[in-house]
Amino acid sequence: MSTAGQRVKEVRKRRGLSQRELADASGVSLSAIRKLEQGERESARLETLRKLAHALRVPTMRLAGEPDPEGAGADTVDRWAAVRDALERPPVIIGPDDEPPTVSGVRAALADTAPLFSGDQYTALSVLLPPLLRDADALGAEGRAVRVRLLQLAGWLMVQTRQFDAAETALERALDDSAHRMEGAATVNTQCWLLLRQGELGKAYDLAVKWADETEPRMSRATPAELSTWGWMLLRVSAAAVRNSRPGDAEDALRLATAAAVALGREHAPNNDFLRTFGPTTVKLKAAENASVTDRPDMVLRIAERVPVFSLKPTSNNRNRHLLDVADAYAKTGDYAEAFGKLEQIRADSPEWLPNQRYARDILGRVTQGRRTLTADMRAMADVVGLPL
């Protein structure tokens, strides 16, 4: 099997470019290209491959080949063992002396844990989720709706913590149990995100396009829930396209998502589902993310000026991802103090979310690169995000 470096070399030569010319066209350093092609680096960051693919005019995955996503660390694996066990093993059989769970009881317990999901309270969820999953499994057909919702949340949580196999299991179970298109689309939204995190850009794009087509409403009479669902599918299309060096497709999808957001006129969360919140602000956040992916830090900062971050919850994942994009933009433009300040803001608001973000580690690496001495705060942040010093 050819390596990413071999594929870069093959396409570069086919285009008649020298390594120097590719470096100039892509913005990737000449030394990095040499090391990649000579096999001194076993793999390259997806961001690097995207830049090279854009310069070579091929899809990113043409260079990446088989994706090799970074999974969870040992501490994360240990913490969530009971949750994975509850997701992947057959339901526990209720004994004759056991009091069986009820649909109303499980629904109430799920409602109580909802703020823990939206607030990224991982420690509490690692304890509360296993028995809740087992109780939902024991409900049988009567508990279908509450079980689907719980599996959607559990799958999303597994993606957040980079436990991709468990996420796939949870989301496939949720989709199999879905009773209608809108319920299924809520699951597919997270499945697309899972594929993006795994580097499966083509699969993410195809899945998002399929469901965007299936959920496209008639604009003249579309409900807020329909607009939110369709809008999110379009955002997933755009995210997959921009990462796979298809900027035209990304812009087209983002334009349609903007139309859905304008028709909606505000941020809307169908059934109070924070994972499906969609509206003009969400589209701006994703536009900034696309600009970050395509290495346009100035545009990220311009968009950020128009984003009412103060109106978003401190632990909102879209908000936190946006702040990482802003921190990255500051780091790339040389404003390291502002970049580090954004990381500190996220850490204060979402201390259990930040350690799972490889992106934060990369940003901190830029901030600390070339510094002879690090402050105590920088060393503490390095410990949080897992940056070796």
Short mmCIF file of C-alpha atoms in Angstrom, two decimals:
data_model
loop_
_atom_site.label_atom_id
_atom_site.label_comp_id
_atom_site.label_asym_id
_atom_site.label_seq_id
_atom_site.Cartn_x
_atom_site.Cartn_y
_atom_site.Cartn_z
CA MET A 1 0.00 0.00 0.00
CA SER A 2 1.39 3.40 -0.96
CA THR A 3 2.00 6.02 1.69
CA ALA A 4 0.71 9.59 1.68
CA GLY A 5 4.22 10.74 0.76
CA GLN A 6 4.35 8.39 -2.22
CA ARG A 7 0.95 9.59 -3.41
CA VAL A 8 2.02 13.25 -3.08
CA LYS A 9 5.19 12.54 -5.06
CA GLU A 10 3.28 10.67 -7.78
CA VAL A 11 0.71 13.43 -8.31
CA ARG A 12 3.33 16.19 -8.05
CA LYS A 13 5.42 14.61 -10.81
CA ARG A 14 2.33 14.07 -12.94
CA ARG A 15 1.62 17.79 -12.62
CA GLY A 16 5.22 18.59 -13.63
CA LEU A 17 6.00 20.41 -10.38
CA SER A 18 9.21 20.42 -8.39
CA GLN A 19 9.09 20.13 -4.62
CA ARG A 20 9.94 23.82 -4.41
CA GLU A 21 7.10 24.77 -6.76
CA LEU A 22 4.65 22.64 -4.76
CA ALA A 23 5.83 24.29 -1.55
CA ASP A 24 5.30 27.75 -3.04
CA ALA A 25 1.85 26.84 -4.38
CA SER A 26 0.60 25.11 -1.25
CA GLY A 27 2.15 27.07 1.58
CA VAL A 28 3.57 23.83 3.04
CA SER A 29 7.27 24.12 3.84
CA LEU A 30 9.76 22.56 1.45
CA SER A 31 11.33 20.57 4.29
CA ALA A 32 7.94 19.11 5.26
CA ILE A 33 7.30 18.01 1.67
CA ARG A 34 10.75 16.45 1.41
CA LYS A 35 10.35 14.54 4.66
CA LEU A 36 6.88 13.35 3.65
CA GLU A 37 7.98 12.13 0.22
CA GLN A 38 11.15 10.50 1.57
CA GLY A 39 9.18 8.59 4.19
CA GLU A 40 10.75 10.35 7.16
CA ARG A 41 7.21 11.08 8.31
CA GLU A 42 4.85 8.13 8.40
CA SER A 43 1.78 10.34 8.09
CA ALA A 44 0.74 13.95 7.64
CA ARG A 45 -1.95 16.07 9.24
CA LEU A 46 -5.18 16.28 7.27
CA GLU A 47 -4.72 20.07 7.17
CA THR A 48 -1.33 19.62 5.45
CA LEU A 49 -2.74 17.14 2.95
CA ARG A 50 -5.64 19.50 2.21
CA LYS A 51 -3.19 22.30 1.32
CA LEU A 52 -1.18 19.97 -0.91
CA ALA A 53 -4.32 18.57 -2.52
CA HIS A 54 -5.61 22.06 -3.25
CA ALA A 55 -2.34 22.99 -4.96
CA LEU A 56 -2.30 19.70 -6.89
CA ARG A 57 -6.01 19.99 -7.77
CA VAL A 58 -7.04 16.59 -6.43
CA PRO A 59 -9.40 15.61 -3.58
CA THR A 60 -7.72 15.50 -0.19
CA MET A 61 -8.53 11.82 0.27
CA ARG A 62 -6.66 11.03 -2.97
CA LEU A 63 -3.51 11.86 -1.02
CA ALA A 64 -4.62 10.65 2.40
CA GLY A 65 -5.59 7.13 1.35
CA GLU A 66 -6.84 5.11 4.28
CA PRO A 67 -7.76 7.45 7.16
CA ASP A 68 -5.95 6.90 10.44
CA PRO A 69 -7.85 8.87 13.07
CA GLU A 70 -6.38 9.43 16.49
CA GLY A 71 -8.52 7.65 19.05
CA ALA A 72 -9.02 8.14 22.75
CA GLY A 73 -6.19 8.01 25.24
CA ALA A 74 -5.83 5.34 27.92
CA ASP A 75 -7.43 7.46 30.65
CA THR A 76 -10.48 8.12 28.48
CA VAL A 77 -10.79 4.46 27.55
CA ASP A 78 -10.75 3.48 31.24
CA ARG A 79 -13.24 6.16 32.27
CA TRP A 80 -15.86 5.13 29.71
CA ALA A 81 -15.47 1.34 29.89
CA ALA A 82 -18.85 0.85 31.60
CA VAL A 83 -20.60 3.03 29.01
CA ARG A 84 -19.09 1.10 26.10
CA ASP A 85 -20.06 -2.14 27.81
CA ALA A 86 -23.67 -0.97 28.15
CA LEU A 87 -23.75 0.07 24.48
CA GLU A 88 -22.19 -3.04 23.01
CA ARG A 89 -23.41 -5.96 25.13
CA PRO A 90 -26.87 -7.58 24.93
CA PRO A 91 -29.55 -6.24 27.30
CA VAL A 92 -29.53 -7.50 30.86
CA ILE A 93 -32.44 -9.88 31.54
CA ILE A 94 -34.67 -8.60 34.32
CA GLY A 95 -35.09 -11.19 37.08
CA PRO A 96 -38.45 -12.04 38.68
CA ASP A 97 -37.51 -10.21 41.87
CA ASP A 98 -36.23 -7.07 40.11
CA GLU A 99 -38.40 -4.02 39.71
CA PRO A 100 -38.56 -3.36 35.95
CA PRO A 101 -37.88 0.14 34.67
CA THR A 102 -40.74 2.20 33.26
CA VAL A 103 -40.84 4.42 30.21
CA SER A 104 -41.84 7.42 32.32
CA GLY A 105 -39.05 6.75 34.79
CA VAL A 106 -36.34 6.44 32.13
CA ARG A 107 -37.69 9.52 30.33
CA ALA A 108 -37.51 11.53 33.55
CA ALA A 109 -33.98 10.30 34.27
CA LEU A 110 -32.91 11.23 30.74
CA ALA A 111 -34.37 14.72 31.19
CA ASP A 112 -32.36 15.08 34.39
CA THR A 113 -29.13 14.18 32.60
CA ALA A 114 -29.74 16.44 29.57
CA PRO A 115 -27.92 19.42 31.17
CA LEU A 116 -24.93 17.15 31.79
CA PHE A 117 -24.69 16.39 28.07
CA SER A 118 -25.05 20.00 26.94
CA GLY A 119 -22.64 21.09 29.69
CA ASP A 120 -19.97 18.48 28.86
CA GLN A 121 -20.05 17.07 32.38
CA TYR A 122 -18.12 13.94 31.52
CA THR A 123 -17.32 12.70 35.02
CA ALA A 124 -20.97 12.60 36.04
CA LEU A 125 -22.08 11.08 32.74
CA SER A 126 -19.55 8.26 32.95
CA VAL A 127 -21.28 7.17 36.17
CA LEU A 128 -24.94 7.84 35.33
CA LEU A 129 -25.05 6.69 31.73
CA PRO A 130 -24.42 2.90 32.05
CA PRO A 131 -27.46 2.10 34.24
CA LEU A 132 -29.61 4.46 32.18
CA LEU A 133 -28.64 2.68 28.96
CA ARG A 134 -29.39 -0.71 30.51
CA ASP A 135 -32.78 0.49 31.75
CA ALA A 136 -33.63 1.88 28.30
CA ASP A 137 -32.72 -1.46 26.70
CA ALA A 138 -35.00 -3.28 29.12
CA LEU A 139 -38.04 -1.22 28.09
CA GLY A 140 -38.57 -3.11 24.86
CA ALA A 141 -40.74 -1.69 22.07
CA GLU A 142 -42.59 0.70 24.38
CA GLY A 143 -39.40 2.55 25.13
CA ARG A 144 -38.33 3.02 21.50
CA ALA A 145 -38.47 6.83 21.41
CA VAL A 146 -36.64 7.44 24.68
CA ARG A 147 -34.07 4.78 23.79
CA VAL A 148 -33.38 6.41 20.42
CA ARG A 149 -32.82 9.77 22.07
CA LEU A 150 -30.49 8.26 24.66
CA LEU A 151 -28.50 6.41 21.99
CA GLN A 152 -28.20 9.62 19.95
CA LEU A 153 -26.74 11.43 22.94
CA ALA A 154 -24.47 8.53 23.87
CA GLY A 155 -23.20 8.31 20.29
CA TRP A 156 -22.50 12.03 20.21
CA LEU A 157 -20.65 11.73 23.53
CA MET A 158 -18.51 8.89 22.19
CA VAL A 159 -17.59 11.01 19.16
CA GLN A 160 -16.69 13.89 21.47
CA THR A 161 -14.31 11.65 23.39
CA ARG A 162 -12.91 10.00 20.22
CA GLN A 163 -14.26 6.53 20.99
CA PHE A 164 -15.26 5.93 17.41
CA ASP A 165 -16.24 2.25 17.45
CA ALA A 166 -18.60 2.78 20.37
CA ALA A 167 -20.02 5.87 18.67
CA GLU A 168 -20.72 3.90 15.52
CA THR A 169 -22.50 1.21 17.53
CA ALA A 170 -24.70 3.70 19.38
CA LEU A 171 -25.62 5.68 16.28
CA GLU A 172 -26.38 2.62 14.16
CA ARG A 173 -28.67 1.33 16.90
CA ALA A 174 -30.41 4.70 17.10
CA LEU A 175 -30.91 4.83 13.33
CA ASP A 176 -32.25 1.27 13.21
CA ASP A 177 -34.81 2.18 15.88
CA SER A 178 -35.86 5.51 14.34
CA ALA A 179 -39.54 5.72 13.47
CA HIS A 180 -39.53 8.59 10.97
CA ARG A 181 -37.31 10.68 8.72
CA MET A 182 -36.76 13.60 11.10
CA GLU A 183 -35.73 11.29 13.94
CA GLY A 184 -33.36 9.48 11.62
CA ALA A 185 -31.87 12.75 10.37
CA ALA A 186 -30.97 13.75 13.93
CA THR A 187 -28.88 10.59 14.15
CA VAL A 188 -27.36 10.99 10.69
CA ASN A 189 -26.24 14.51 11.62
CA THR A 190 -23.96 13.01 14.27
CA GLN A 191 -22.95 10.13 11.99
CA CYS A 192 -21.65 12.68 9.49
CA TRP A 193 -19.64 14.35 12.24
CA LEU A 194 -18.24 10.94 13.24
CA LEU A 195 -17.10 10.32 9.66
CA LEU A 196 -15.50 13.76 9.51
CA ARG A 197 -13.56 13.08 12.71
CA GLN A 198 -12.44 9.75 11.31
CA GLY A 199 -11.18 11.42 8.13
CA GLU A 200 -13.80 9.64 6.00
CA LEU A 201 -14.50 12.78 3.98
CA GLY A 202 -16.02 11.13 0.92
CA LYS A 203 -18.38 9.00 2.99
CA ALA A 204 -19.38 12.00 5.10
CA TYR A 205 -20.10 14.04 1.97
CA ASP A 206 -22.18 11.32 0.30
CA LEU A 207 -24.20 10.64 3.45
CA ALA A 208 -24.88 14.33 4.07
CA VAL A 209 -25.89 14.95 0.45
CA LYS A 210 -28.26 11.97 0.53
CA TRP A 211 -30.00 13.18 3.66
CA ALA A 212 -30.01 16.82 2.58
CA ASP A 213 -31.93 15.71 -0.50
CA GLU A 214 -34.29 13.59 1.57
CA THR A 215 -35.03 16.30 4.14
CA GLU A 216 -35.22 19.34 1.82
CA PRO A 217 -38.53 21.05 2.68
CA ARG A 218 -40.84 23.15 0.57
CA MET A 219 -39.65 26.58 1.70
CA SER A 220 -43.08 28.21 1.46
CA ARG A 221 -44.47 26.01 4.19
CA ALA A 222 -41.43 24.59 5.97
CA THR A 223 -41.63 24.20 9.74
CA PRO A 224 -38.78 25.39 12.00
CA ALA A 225 -37.85 21.75 12.68
CA GLU A 226 -37.65 21.00 8.95
CA LEU A 227 -35.50 24.05 8.29
CA SER A 228 -33.17 23.15 11.17
CA THR A 229 -32.81 19.56 9.99
CA TRP A 230 -32.15 20.50 6.37
CA GLY A 231 -29.82 23.31 7.38
CA TRP A 232 -27.66 20.98 9.46
CA MET A 233 -27.39 18.44 6.64
CA LEU A 234 -26.18 21.26 4.38
CA LEU A 235 -23.61 22.32 6.96
CA ARG A 236 -22.30 18.75 7.04
CA VAL A 237 -22.12 18.74 3.23
CA SER A 238 -20.13 21.97 3.36
CA ALA A 239 -17.79 20.70 6.10
CA ALA A 240 -16.98 17.51 4.19
CA ALA A 241 -16.51 19.34 0.89
CA VAL A 242 -14.21 22.04 2.22
CA ARG A 243 -12.00 19.44 3.90
CA ASN A 244 -11.82 17.40 0.71
CA SER A 245 -10.65 20.34 -1.43
CA ARG A 246 -14.03 20.95 -3.05
CA PRO A 247 -14.48 24.65 -2.26
CA GLY A 248 -17.21 25.20 -4.84
CA ASP A 249 -19.41 22.48 -3.37
CA ALA A 250 -18.69 23.81 0.12
CA GLU A 251 -19.77 27.33 -0.82
CA ASP A 252 -22.92 26.09 -2.57
CA ALA A 253 -23.98 24.09 0.49
CA LEU A 254 -23.21 26.97 2.84
CA ARG A 255 -25.26 29.31 0.63
CA LEU A 256 -28.28 27.00 0.86
CA ALA A 257 -27.79 26.68 4.63
CA THR A 258 -27.77 30.47 4.85
CA ALA A 259 -31.09 30.56 2.99
CA ALA A 260 -32.55 28.09 5.49
CA ALA A 261 -31.24 30.18 8.39
CA VAL A 262 -32.69 33.39 6.92
CA ALA A 263 -36.07 31.68 6.48
CA LEU A 264 -35.88 30.54 10.10
CA GLY A 265 -34.85 33.99 11.28
CA ARG A 266 -33.43 32.89 14.62
CA GLU A 267 -31.63 30.09 16.41
CA HIS A 268 -34.03 27.18 16.85
CA ALA A 269 -33.62 23.86 18.71
CA PRO A 270 -36.28 21.31 17.64
CA ASN A 271 -37.77 19.64 20.72
CA ASN A 272 -35.21 21.58 22.80
CA ASP A 273 -32.46 19.38 21.34
CA PHE A 274 -29.24 21.34 21.75
CA LEU A 275 -27.52 19.14 19.16
CA ARG A 276 -29.92 20.37 16.47
CA THR A 277 -29.81 24.09 17.26
CA PHE A 278 -29.64 25.92 13.95
CA GLY A 279 -30.00 29.46 12.70
CA PRO A 280 -28.08 32.51 11.46
CA THR A 281 -25.50 32.36 14.25
CA THR A 282 -24.80 28.66 13.69
CA VAL A 283 -24.20 29.31 9.99
CA LYS A 284 -21.74 32.11 10.83
CA LEU A 285 -19.88 29.75 13.17
CA LYS A 286 -19.57 27.17 10.41
CA ALA A 287 -18.50 29.78 7.87
CA ALA A 288 -15.68 30.71 10.23
CA GLU A 289 -14.80 27.03 10.59
CA ASN A 290 -14.60 26.66 6.81
CA ALA A 291 -12.34 29.70 6.65
CA SER A 292 -10.13 28.13 9.30
CA VAL A 293 -9.93 24.85 7.39
CA THR A 294 -8.87 26.70 4.25
CA ASP A 295 -6.23 28.63 6.21
CA ARG A 296 -7.79 32.11 6.04
CA PRO A 297 -7.23 33.43 9.57
CA ASP A 298 -8.07 37.02 8.63
CA MET A 299 -11.49 35.91 7.43
CA VAL A 300 -12.02 33.90 10.62
CA LEU A 301 -11.41 37.02 12.68
CA ARG A 302 -13.69 39.14 10.47
CA ILE A 303 -16.52 36.65 10.82
CA ALA A 304 -15.90 36.38 14.55
CA GLU A 305 -16.57 40.10 14.92
CA ARG A 306 -20.13 39.47 13.68
CA VAL A 307 -20.82 36.43 15.85
CA PRO A 308 -22.77 37.21 19.05
CA VAL A 309 -20.77 34.77 21.18
CA PHE A 310 -22.24 36.31 24.32
CA SER A 311 -25.64 34.89 23.35
CA LEU A 312 -24.35 31.30 23.29
CA LYS A 313 -24.03 29.10 26.34
CA PRO A 314 -20.48 28.93 27.74
CA THR A 315 -20.41 25.16 27.26
CA SER A 316 -22.02 25.11 23.82
CA ASN A 317 -19.88 22.88 21.60
CA ASN A 318 -20.40 25.10 18.58
CA ARG A 319 -19.27 28.06 20.66
CA ASN A 320 -16.21 26.26 21.97
CA ARG A 321 -15.24 25.04 18.50
CA HIS A 322 -15.62 28.62 17.26
CA LEU A 323 -13.35 29.92 20.02
CA LEU A 324 -10.75 27.35 18.97
CA ASP A 325 -10.99 28.64 15.40
CA VAL A 326 -10.51 32.18 16.71
CA ALA A 327 -7.56 31.11 18.86
CA ASP A 328 -6.01 29.38 15.85
CA ALA A 329 -6.49 32.51 13.74
CA TYR A 330 -4.77 34.64 16.35
CA ALA A 331 -1.89 32.16 16.56
CA LYS A 332 -1.47 32.13 12.78
CA THR A 333 -1.42 35.93 12.64
CA GLY A 334 1.16 36.13 15.43
CA ASP A 335 -1.10 37.38 18.23
CA TYR A 336 -0.10 34.66 20.68
CA ALA A 337 -1.42 36.43 23.76
CA GLU A 338 -4.94 36.56 22.33
CA ALA A 339 -4.69 32.96 21.15
CA PHE A 340 -3.69 31.74 24.60
CA GLY A 341 -6.40 33.90 26.17
CA LYS A 342 -9.06 32.09 24.12
CA LEU A 343 -7.71 28.72 25.25
CA GLU A 344 -7.87 29.87 28.86
CA GLN A 345 -11.45 31.04 28.34
CA ILE A 346 -12.48 27.62 27.02
CA ARG A 347 -10.68 25.88 29.86
CA ALA A 348 -12.50 28.00 32.44
CA ASP A 349 -15.90 27.38 30.84
CA SER A 350 -15.51 23.75 29.71
CA PRO A 351 -12.69 22.06 31.62
CA GLU A 352 -13.80 18.53 30.73
CA TRP A 353 -14.29 19.27 27.03
CA LEU A 354 -10.93 20.86 26.24
CA PRO A 355 -8.65 17.86 26.98
CA ASN A 356 -10.37 15.87 24.21
CA GLN A 357 -9.58 18.48 21.54
CA ARG A 358 -6.52 17.65 19.45
CA TYR A 359 -7.09 21.01 17.76
CA ALA A 360 -6.36 22.80 21.05
CA ARG A 361 -3.08 20.91 21.34
CA ASP A 362 -2.06 22.05 17.86
CA ILE A 363 -2.91 25.67 18.64
CA LEU A 364 -0.93 25.62 21.87
CA GLY A 365 1.97 24.12 19.93
CA ARG A 366 1.98 27.18 17.66
CA VAL A 367 1.80 29.51 20.65
CA THR A 368 4.75 27.88 22.42
CA GLN A 369 6.87 27.18 19.35
CA GLY A 370 10.16 28.97 19.48
CA ARG A 371 9.72 30.26 23.03
CA ARG A 372 12.77 29.70 25.21
CA THR A 373 10.77 29.76 28.43
CA LEU A 374 7.13 29.00 29.13
CA THR A 375 4.96 30.56 31.79
CA ALA A 376 3.43 28.43 34.52
CA ASP A 377 0.01 28.92 32.89
CA MET A 378 1.34 27.64 29.57
CA ARG A 379 2.80 24.55 31.22
CA ALA A 380 -0.50 23.91 32.98
CA MET A 381 -2.36 24.25 29.68
CA ALA A 382 0.08 21.86 28.03
CA ASP A 383 -0.78 19.26 30.66
CA VAL A 384 -4.50 19.79 30.01
CA VAL A 385 -4.35 19.34 26.24
CA GLY A 386 -1.60 16.71 26.23
CA LEU A 387 1.13 18.74 24.56
CA PRO A 388 4.59 17.28 25.30
CA LEU A 389 7.12 19.94 26.26
#
